[in-house]
mmCIF file of C-alpha atoms and ligand atoms in Angstrom:
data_model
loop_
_atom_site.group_PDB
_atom_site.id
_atom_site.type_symbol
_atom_site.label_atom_id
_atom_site.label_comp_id
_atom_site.label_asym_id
_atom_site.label_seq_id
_atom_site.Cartn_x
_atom_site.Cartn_y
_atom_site.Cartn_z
ATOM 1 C CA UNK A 25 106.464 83.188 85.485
ATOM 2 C CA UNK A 26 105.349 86.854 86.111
ATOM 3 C CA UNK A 27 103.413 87.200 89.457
ATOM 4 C CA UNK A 28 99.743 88.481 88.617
ATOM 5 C CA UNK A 29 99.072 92.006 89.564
ATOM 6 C CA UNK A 30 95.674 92.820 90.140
ATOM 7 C CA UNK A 31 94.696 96.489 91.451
ATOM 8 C CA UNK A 32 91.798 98.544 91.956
ATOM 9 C CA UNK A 33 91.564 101.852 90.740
ATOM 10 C CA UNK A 34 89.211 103.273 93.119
ATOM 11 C CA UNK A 35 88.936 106.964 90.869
ATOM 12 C CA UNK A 36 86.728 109.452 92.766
ATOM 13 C CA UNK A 37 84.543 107.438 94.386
ATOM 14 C CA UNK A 38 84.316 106.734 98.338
ATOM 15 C CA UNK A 39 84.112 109.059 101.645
ATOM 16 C CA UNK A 40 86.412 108.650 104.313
ATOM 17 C CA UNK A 41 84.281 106.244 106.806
ATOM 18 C CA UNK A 42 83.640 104.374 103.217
ATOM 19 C CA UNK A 43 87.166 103.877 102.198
ATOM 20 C CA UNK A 44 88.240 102.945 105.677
ATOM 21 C CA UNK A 45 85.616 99.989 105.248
ATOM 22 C CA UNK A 46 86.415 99.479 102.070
ATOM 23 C CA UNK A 47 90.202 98.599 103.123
ATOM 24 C CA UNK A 48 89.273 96.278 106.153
ATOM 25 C CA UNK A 49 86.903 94.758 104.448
ATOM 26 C CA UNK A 50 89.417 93.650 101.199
ATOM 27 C CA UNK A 51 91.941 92.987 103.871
ATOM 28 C CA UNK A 52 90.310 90.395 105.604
ATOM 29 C CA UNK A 53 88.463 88.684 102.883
ATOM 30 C CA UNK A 54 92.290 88.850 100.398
ATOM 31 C CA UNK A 55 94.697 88.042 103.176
ATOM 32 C CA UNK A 56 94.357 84.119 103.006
ATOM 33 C CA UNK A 57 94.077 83.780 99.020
ATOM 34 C CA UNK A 58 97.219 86.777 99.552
ATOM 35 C CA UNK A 59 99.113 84.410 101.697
ATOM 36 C CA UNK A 60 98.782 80.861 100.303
ATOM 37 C CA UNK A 61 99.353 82.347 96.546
ATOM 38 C CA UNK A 62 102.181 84.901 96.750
ATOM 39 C CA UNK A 63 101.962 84.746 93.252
ATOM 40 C CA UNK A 64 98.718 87.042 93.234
ATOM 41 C CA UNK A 65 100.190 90.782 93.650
ATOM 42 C CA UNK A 66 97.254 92.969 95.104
ATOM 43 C CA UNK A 67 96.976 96.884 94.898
ATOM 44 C CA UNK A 68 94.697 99.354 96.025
ATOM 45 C CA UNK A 69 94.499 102.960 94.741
ATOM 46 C CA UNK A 70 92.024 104.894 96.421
ATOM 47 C CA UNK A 71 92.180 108.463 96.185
ATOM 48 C CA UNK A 72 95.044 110.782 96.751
ATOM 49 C CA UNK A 73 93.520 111.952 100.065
ATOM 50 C CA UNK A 74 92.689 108.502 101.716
ATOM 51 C CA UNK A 75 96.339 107.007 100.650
ATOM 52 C CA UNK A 76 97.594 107.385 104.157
ATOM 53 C CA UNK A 77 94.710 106.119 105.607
ATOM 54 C CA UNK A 78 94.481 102.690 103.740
ATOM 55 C CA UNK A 79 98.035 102.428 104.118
ATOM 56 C CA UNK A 80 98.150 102.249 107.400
ATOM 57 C CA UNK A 81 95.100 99.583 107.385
ATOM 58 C CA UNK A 82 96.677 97.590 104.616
ATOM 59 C CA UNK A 83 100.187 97.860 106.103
ATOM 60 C CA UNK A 84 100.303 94.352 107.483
ATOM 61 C CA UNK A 85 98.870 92.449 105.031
ATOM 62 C CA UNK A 86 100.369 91.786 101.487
ATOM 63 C CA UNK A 87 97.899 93.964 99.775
ATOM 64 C CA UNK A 88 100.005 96.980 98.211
ATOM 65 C CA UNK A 89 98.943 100.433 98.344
ATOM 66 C CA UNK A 90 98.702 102.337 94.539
ATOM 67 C CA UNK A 91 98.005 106.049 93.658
ATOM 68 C CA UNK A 92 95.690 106.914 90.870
ATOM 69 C CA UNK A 93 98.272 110.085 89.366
ATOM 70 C CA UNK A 94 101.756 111.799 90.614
ATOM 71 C CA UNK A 95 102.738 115.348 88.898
ATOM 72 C CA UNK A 96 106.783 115.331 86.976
ATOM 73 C CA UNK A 97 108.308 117.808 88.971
ATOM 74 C CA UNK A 98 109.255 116.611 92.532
ATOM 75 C CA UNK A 99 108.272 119.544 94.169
ATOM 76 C CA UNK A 100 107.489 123.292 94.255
ATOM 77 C CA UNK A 101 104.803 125.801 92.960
ATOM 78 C CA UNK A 102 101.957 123.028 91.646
ATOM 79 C CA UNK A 103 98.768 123.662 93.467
ATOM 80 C CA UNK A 104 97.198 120.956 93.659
ATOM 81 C CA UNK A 105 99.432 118.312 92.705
ATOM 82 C CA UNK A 106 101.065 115.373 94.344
ATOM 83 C CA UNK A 107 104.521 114.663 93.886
ATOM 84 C CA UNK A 108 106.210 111.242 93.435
ATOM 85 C CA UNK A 109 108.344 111.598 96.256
ATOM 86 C CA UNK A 110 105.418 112.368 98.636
ATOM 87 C CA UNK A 111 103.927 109.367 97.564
ATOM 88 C CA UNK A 112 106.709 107.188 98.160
ATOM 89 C CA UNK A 113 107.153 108.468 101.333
ATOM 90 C CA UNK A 114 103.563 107.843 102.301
ATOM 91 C CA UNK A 115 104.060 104.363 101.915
ATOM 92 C CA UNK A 116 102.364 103.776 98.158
ATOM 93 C CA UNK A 117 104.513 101.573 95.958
ATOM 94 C CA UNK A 118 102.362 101.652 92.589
ATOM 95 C CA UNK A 119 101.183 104.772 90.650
ATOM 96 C CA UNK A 120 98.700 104.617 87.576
ATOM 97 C CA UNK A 121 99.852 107.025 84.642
ATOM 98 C CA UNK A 122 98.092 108.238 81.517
ATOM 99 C CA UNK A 123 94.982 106.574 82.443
ATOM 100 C CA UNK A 124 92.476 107.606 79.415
ATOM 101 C CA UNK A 125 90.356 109.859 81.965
ATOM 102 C CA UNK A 126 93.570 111.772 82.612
ATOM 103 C CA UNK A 127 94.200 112.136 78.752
ATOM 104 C CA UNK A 128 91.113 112.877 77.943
ATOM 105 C CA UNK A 129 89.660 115.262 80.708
ATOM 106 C CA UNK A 130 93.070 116.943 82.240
ATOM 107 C CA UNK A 131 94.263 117.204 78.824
ATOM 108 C CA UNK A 132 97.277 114.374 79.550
ATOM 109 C CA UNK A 133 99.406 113.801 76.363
ATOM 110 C CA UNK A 134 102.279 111.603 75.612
ATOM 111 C CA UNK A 135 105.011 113.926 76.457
ATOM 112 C CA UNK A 136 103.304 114.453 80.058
ATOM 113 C CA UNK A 137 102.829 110.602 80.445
ATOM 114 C CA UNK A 138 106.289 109.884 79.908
ATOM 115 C CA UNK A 139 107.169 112.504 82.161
ATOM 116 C CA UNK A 140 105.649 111.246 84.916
ATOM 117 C CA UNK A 141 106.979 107.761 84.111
ATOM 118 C CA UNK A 142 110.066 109.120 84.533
ATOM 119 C CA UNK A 143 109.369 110.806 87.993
ATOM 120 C CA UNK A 144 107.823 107.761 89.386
ATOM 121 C CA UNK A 145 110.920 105.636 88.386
ATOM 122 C CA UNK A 146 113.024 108.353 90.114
ATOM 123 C CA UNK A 147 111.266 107.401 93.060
ATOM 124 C CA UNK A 148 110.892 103.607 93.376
ATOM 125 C CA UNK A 149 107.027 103.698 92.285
ATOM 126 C CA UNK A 150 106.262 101.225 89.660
ATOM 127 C CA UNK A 151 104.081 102.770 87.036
ATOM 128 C CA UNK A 152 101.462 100.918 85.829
ATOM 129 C CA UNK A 153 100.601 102.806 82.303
ATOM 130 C CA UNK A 154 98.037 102.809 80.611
ATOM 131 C CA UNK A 155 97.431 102.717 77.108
ATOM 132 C CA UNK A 156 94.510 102.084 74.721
ATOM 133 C CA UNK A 157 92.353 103.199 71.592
ATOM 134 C CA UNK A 158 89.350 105.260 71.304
ATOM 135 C CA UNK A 159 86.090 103.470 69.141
ATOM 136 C CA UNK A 160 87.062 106.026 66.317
ATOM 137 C CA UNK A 161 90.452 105.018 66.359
ATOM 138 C CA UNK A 162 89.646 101.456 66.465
ATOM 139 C CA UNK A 163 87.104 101.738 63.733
ATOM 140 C CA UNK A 164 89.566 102.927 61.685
ATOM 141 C CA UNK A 165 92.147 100.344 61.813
ATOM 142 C CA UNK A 166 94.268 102.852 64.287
ATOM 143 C CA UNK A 167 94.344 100.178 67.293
ATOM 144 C CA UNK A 168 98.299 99.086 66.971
ATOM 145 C CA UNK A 169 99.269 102.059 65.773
ATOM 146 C CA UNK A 170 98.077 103.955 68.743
ATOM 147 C CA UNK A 171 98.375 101.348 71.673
ATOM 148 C CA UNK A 172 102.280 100.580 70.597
ATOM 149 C CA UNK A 173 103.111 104.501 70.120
ATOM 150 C CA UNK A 174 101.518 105.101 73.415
ATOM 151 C CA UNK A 175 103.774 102.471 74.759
ATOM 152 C CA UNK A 176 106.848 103.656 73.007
ATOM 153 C CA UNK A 177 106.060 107.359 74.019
ATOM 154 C CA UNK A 178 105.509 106.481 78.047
ATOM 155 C CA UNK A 179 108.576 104.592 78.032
ATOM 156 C CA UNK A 180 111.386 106.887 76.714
ATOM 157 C CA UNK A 181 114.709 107.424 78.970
ATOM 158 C CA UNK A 182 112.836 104.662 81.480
ATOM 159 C CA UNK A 183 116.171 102.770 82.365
ATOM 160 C CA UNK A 184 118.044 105.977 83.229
ATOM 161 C CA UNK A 185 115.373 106.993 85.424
ATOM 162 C CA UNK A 186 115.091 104.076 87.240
ATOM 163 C CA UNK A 187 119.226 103.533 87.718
ATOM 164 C CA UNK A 188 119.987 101.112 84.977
ATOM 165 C CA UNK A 189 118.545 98.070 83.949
ATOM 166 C CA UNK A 190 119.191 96.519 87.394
ATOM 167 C CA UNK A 191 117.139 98.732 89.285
ATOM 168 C CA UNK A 192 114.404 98.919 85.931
ATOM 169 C CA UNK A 193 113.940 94.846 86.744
ATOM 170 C CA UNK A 194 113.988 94.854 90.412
ATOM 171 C CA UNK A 195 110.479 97.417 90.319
ATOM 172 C CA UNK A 196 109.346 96.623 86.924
ATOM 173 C CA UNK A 197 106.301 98.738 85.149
ATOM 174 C CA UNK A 198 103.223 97.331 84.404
ATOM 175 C CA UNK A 199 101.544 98.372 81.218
ATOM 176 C CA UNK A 200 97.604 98.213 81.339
ATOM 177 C CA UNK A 201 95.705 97.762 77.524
ATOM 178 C CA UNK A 202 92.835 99.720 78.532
ATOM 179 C CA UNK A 203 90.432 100.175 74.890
ATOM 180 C CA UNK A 204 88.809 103.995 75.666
ATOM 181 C CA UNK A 205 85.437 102.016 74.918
ATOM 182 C CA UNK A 206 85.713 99.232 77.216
ATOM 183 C CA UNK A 207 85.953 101.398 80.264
ATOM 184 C CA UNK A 208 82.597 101.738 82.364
ATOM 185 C CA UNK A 209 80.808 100.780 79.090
ATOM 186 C CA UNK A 210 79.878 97.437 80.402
ATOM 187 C CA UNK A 211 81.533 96.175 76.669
ATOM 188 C CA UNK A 212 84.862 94.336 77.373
ATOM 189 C CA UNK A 213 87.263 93.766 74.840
ATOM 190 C CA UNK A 214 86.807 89.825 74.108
ATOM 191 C CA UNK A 215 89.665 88.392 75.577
ATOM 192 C CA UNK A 216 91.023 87.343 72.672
ATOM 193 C CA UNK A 217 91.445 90.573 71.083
ATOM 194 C CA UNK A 218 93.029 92.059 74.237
ATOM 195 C CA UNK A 219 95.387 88.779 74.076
ATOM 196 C CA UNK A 220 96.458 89.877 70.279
ATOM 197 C CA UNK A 221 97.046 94.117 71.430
ATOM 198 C CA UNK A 222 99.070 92.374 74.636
ATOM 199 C CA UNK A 223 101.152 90.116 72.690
ATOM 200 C CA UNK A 224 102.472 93.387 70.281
ATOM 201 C CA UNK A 225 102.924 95.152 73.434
ATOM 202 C CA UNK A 226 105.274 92.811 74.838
ATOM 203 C CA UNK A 227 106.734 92.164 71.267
ATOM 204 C CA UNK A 228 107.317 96.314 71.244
ATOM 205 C CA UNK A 229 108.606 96.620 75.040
ATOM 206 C CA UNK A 230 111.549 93.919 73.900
ATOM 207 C CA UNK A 231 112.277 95.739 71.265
ATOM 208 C CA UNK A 232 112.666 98.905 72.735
ATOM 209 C CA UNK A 233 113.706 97.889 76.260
ATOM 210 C CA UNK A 234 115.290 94.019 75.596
ATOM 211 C CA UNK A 235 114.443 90.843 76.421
ATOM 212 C CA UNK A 236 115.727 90.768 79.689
ATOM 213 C CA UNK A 237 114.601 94.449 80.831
ATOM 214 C CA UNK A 238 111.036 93.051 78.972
ATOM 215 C CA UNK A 239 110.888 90.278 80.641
ATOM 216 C CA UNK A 240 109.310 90.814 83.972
ATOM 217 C CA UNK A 241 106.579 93.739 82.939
ATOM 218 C CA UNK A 242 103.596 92.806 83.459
ATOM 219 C CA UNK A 243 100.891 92.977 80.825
ATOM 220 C CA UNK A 244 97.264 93.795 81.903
ATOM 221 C CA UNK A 245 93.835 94.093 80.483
ATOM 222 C CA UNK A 246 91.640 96.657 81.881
ATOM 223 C CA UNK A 247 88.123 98.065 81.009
ATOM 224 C CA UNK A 248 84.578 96.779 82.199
ATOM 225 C CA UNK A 249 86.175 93.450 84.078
ATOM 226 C CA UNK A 250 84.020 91.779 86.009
ATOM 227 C CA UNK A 251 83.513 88.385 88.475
ATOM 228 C CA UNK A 252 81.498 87.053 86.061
ATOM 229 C CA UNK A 253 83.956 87.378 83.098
ATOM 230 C CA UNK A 254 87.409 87.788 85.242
ATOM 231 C CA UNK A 255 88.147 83.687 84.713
ATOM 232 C CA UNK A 256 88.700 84.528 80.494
ATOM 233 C CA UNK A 257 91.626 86.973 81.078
ATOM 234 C CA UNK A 258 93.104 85.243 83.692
ATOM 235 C CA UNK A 259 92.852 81.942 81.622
ATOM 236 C CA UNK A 260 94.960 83.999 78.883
ATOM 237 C CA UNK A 261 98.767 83.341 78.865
ATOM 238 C CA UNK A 262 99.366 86.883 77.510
ATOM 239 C CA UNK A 263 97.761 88.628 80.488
ATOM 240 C CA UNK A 264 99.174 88.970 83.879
ATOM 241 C CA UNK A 265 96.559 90.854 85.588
ATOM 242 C CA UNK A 266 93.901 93.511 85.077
ATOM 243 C CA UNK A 267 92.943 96.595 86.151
ATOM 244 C CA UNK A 268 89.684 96.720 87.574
ATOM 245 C CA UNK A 269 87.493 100.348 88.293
ATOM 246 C CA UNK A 270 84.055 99.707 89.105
ATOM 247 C CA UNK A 271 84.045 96.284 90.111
ATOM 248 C CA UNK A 272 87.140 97.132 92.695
ATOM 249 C CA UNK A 273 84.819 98.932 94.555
ATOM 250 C CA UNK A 274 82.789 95.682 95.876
ATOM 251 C CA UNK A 275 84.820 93.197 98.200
ATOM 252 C CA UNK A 276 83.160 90.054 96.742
ATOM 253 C CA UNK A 277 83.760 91.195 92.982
ATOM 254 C CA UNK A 278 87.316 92.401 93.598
ATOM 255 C CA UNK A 279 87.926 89.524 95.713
ATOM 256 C CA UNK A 280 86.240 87.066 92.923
ATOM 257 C CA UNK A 281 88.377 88.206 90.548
ATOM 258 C CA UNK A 282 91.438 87.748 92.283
ATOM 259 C CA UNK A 283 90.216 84.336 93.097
ATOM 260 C CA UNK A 284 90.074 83.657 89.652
ATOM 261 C CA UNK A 285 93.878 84.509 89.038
ATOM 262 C CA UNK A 286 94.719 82.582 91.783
ATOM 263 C CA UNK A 287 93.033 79.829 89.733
ATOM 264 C CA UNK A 288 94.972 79.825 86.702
ATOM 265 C CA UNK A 289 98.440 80.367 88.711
ATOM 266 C CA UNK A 290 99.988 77.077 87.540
ATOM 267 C CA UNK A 291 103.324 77.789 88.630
ATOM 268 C CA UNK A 292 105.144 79.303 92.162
ATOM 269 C CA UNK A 293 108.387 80.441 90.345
ATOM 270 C CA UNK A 294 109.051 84.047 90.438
ATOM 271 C CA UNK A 295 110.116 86.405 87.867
ATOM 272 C CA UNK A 296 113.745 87.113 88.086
ATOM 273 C CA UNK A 297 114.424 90.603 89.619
ATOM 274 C CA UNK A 298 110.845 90.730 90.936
ATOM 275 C CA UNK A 299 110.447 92.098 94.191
ATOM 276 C CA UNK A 300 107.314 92.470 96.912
ATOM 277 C CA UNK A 301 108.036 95.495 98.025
ATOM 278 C CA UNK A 302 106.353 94.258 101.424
ATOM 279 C CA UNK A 303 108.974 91.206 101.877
ATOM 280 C CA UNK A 304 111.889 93.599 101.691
ATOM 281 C CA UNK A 305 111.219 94.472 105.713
ATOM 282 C CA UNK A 306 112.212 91.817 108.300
ATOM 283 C CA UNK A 307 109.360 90.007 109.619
ATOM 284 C CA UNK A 308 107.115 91.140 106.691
ATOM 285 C CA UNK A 309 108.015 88.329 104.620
ATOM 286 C CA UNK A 310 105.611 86.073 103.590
ATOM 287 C CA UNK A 311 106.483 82.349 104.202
ATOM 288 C CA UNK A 312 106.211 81.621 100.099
ATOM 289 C CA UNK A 313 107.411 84.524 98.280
ATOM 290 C CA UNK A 314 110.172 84.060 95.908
ATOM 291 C CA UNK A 315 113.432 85.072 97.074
ATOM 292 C CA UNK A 316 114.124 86.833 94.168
HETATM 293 P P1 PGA B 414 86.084 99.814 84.644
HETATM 294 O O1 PGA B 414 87.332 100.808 84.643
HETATM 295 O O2 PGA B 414 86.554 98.511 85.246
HETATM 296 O O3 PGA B 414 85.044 100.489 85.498
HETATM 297 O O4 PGA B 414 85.655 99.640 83.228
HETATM 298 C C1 PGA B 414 88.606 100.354 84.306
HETATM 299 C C2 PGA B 414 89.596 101.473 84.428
HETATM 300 O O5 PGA B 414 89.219 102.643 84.239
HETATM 301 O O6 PGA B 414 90.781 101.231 84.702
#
């Protein structure tokens, strides 16, 4: 069984003395569920200029620092940008890419998706990419179409990048089915739905990838996920986490909602390949991760 991943994209919201709080806060209220379920994977991504700072309050706990974007090239003239590399070396682990507010307001495409897929593999981040339709696009019968070209598109030359198929399954991707409609709207997909677009996701990442390179992404819903509806997409066998933006932003919703994966974890068998990037340092290692 896939460990859940739940994480909290934080977008441009919180000051410093509010993200610092933020962090304790999720800290102590996650760190028991954390530790008696190392099958719940938790990640934060606050803002590119508070990464260090959570880091270093997360750092002993198993919650798992995320960034919200990286830029392709790994370094040089890019005002502005942030470069997979630095990020690694700051201590994040996760990165989001191709997040529909990134296509749609920085002009993100495909081609630039998949390029910084590529960089994060490059540099031991796992990408967690996101793909989804826009109303228009499901209104007119578009939904597959675009979700699994997304998918396709974002994915291209992934095992090179990450060193081979090995490597690829050791620091998996996620992929996050994200409708454009659902997010902020207050309108979730029904769970259901995002069940059927998740299943042809995982049906198109074997195809392209194989079974055994497939096998340990995990599949997440995101888009106006809540506390009070977080228990449906946990219950669903096709989902293995969400990603949550406004609701991340409150320690009891975020927390209640990865209280309700913790819920539904049935079994304490990890995914083979899977690693917690925290356990990999002596004296880090939680007393009930999987070994492998
Ligand atoms: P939301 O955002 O939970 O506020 O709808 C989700 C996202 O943008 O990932």
């Amino acid at each position: 069984m896939r460990r859940k991943l739940i994480a909290g994209n934080w977008k441009m919201n919180t000051l410093y003395s509010e993200a610092r709080h933020l962090a304790h806060q999720l800290v102590r209220k996650l760190e028991p569920t954390l530790r008696a379920n190392p099958m719940l994977n938790t990640v934060l991504c606050p803002p590119s200029i508070w990464l260090t700072e959570v880091g270093r309050i997360i750092e002993r706990s198993p919650v798992e620092l995320g960034a919200q974007d990286t830029h392709w090239e790994s370094s040089g003239a890019f005002t502005g940008a942030v470069a997979a590399s630095m990020l690694h070396s700051a201590g994040v682990r996760h990165v989001i890419v191709g997040h529909s507010e990134r296509r749609r307001l920085f002009g993100e495409t495909d081609d630039t998706v998949n390029r910084k897929v590529l960089a994060a593999f490059r540099n031991q981040l796992r990408p967690i990419i996101c793909v989804g339709e826009t109303a228009a696009q499901r209104e007119n019968g578009k939904t597959n179409q675009v979700v699994l070209g997304q998918v396709r598109a974002a994915l291209q030359g992934a095992l090179e990048a990450a060193g081979g198929a090995e490597e690829f399954t050791k620091r998996p991707p996620a992929v996050a089915y994200e409708p454009v409609w659902a997010i902020g709207s207050g309108n979730p997909a029904t769970s259901d739905d995002a069940a059927e677009v998740a299943g042809l996701i995982r049906d198109t990442l074997e195809f392209e990838l194989g079974q055994r390179e497939a096998g340990p992404i995990p599949i997440l819903y995101g888009g106006s996920v809540k506390a009070g509806n977080a228990d449906d997409f946990a219950a669903c066998p096709e989902l293995d986490g969400v990603l949550i933006g406004g609701a991340s932003l409150s320690v009891e919703d975020f927390s209640s909602i990865v209280e309700a994966f913790g819920r539904h974890v049935v079994s304490k068998t990890g995914p083979a390949g899977e690693t917690n990037p925290k356990a990999e340092s002596p004296g880090e290692r939680p007393s009930e991760v999987p070994s492998n």
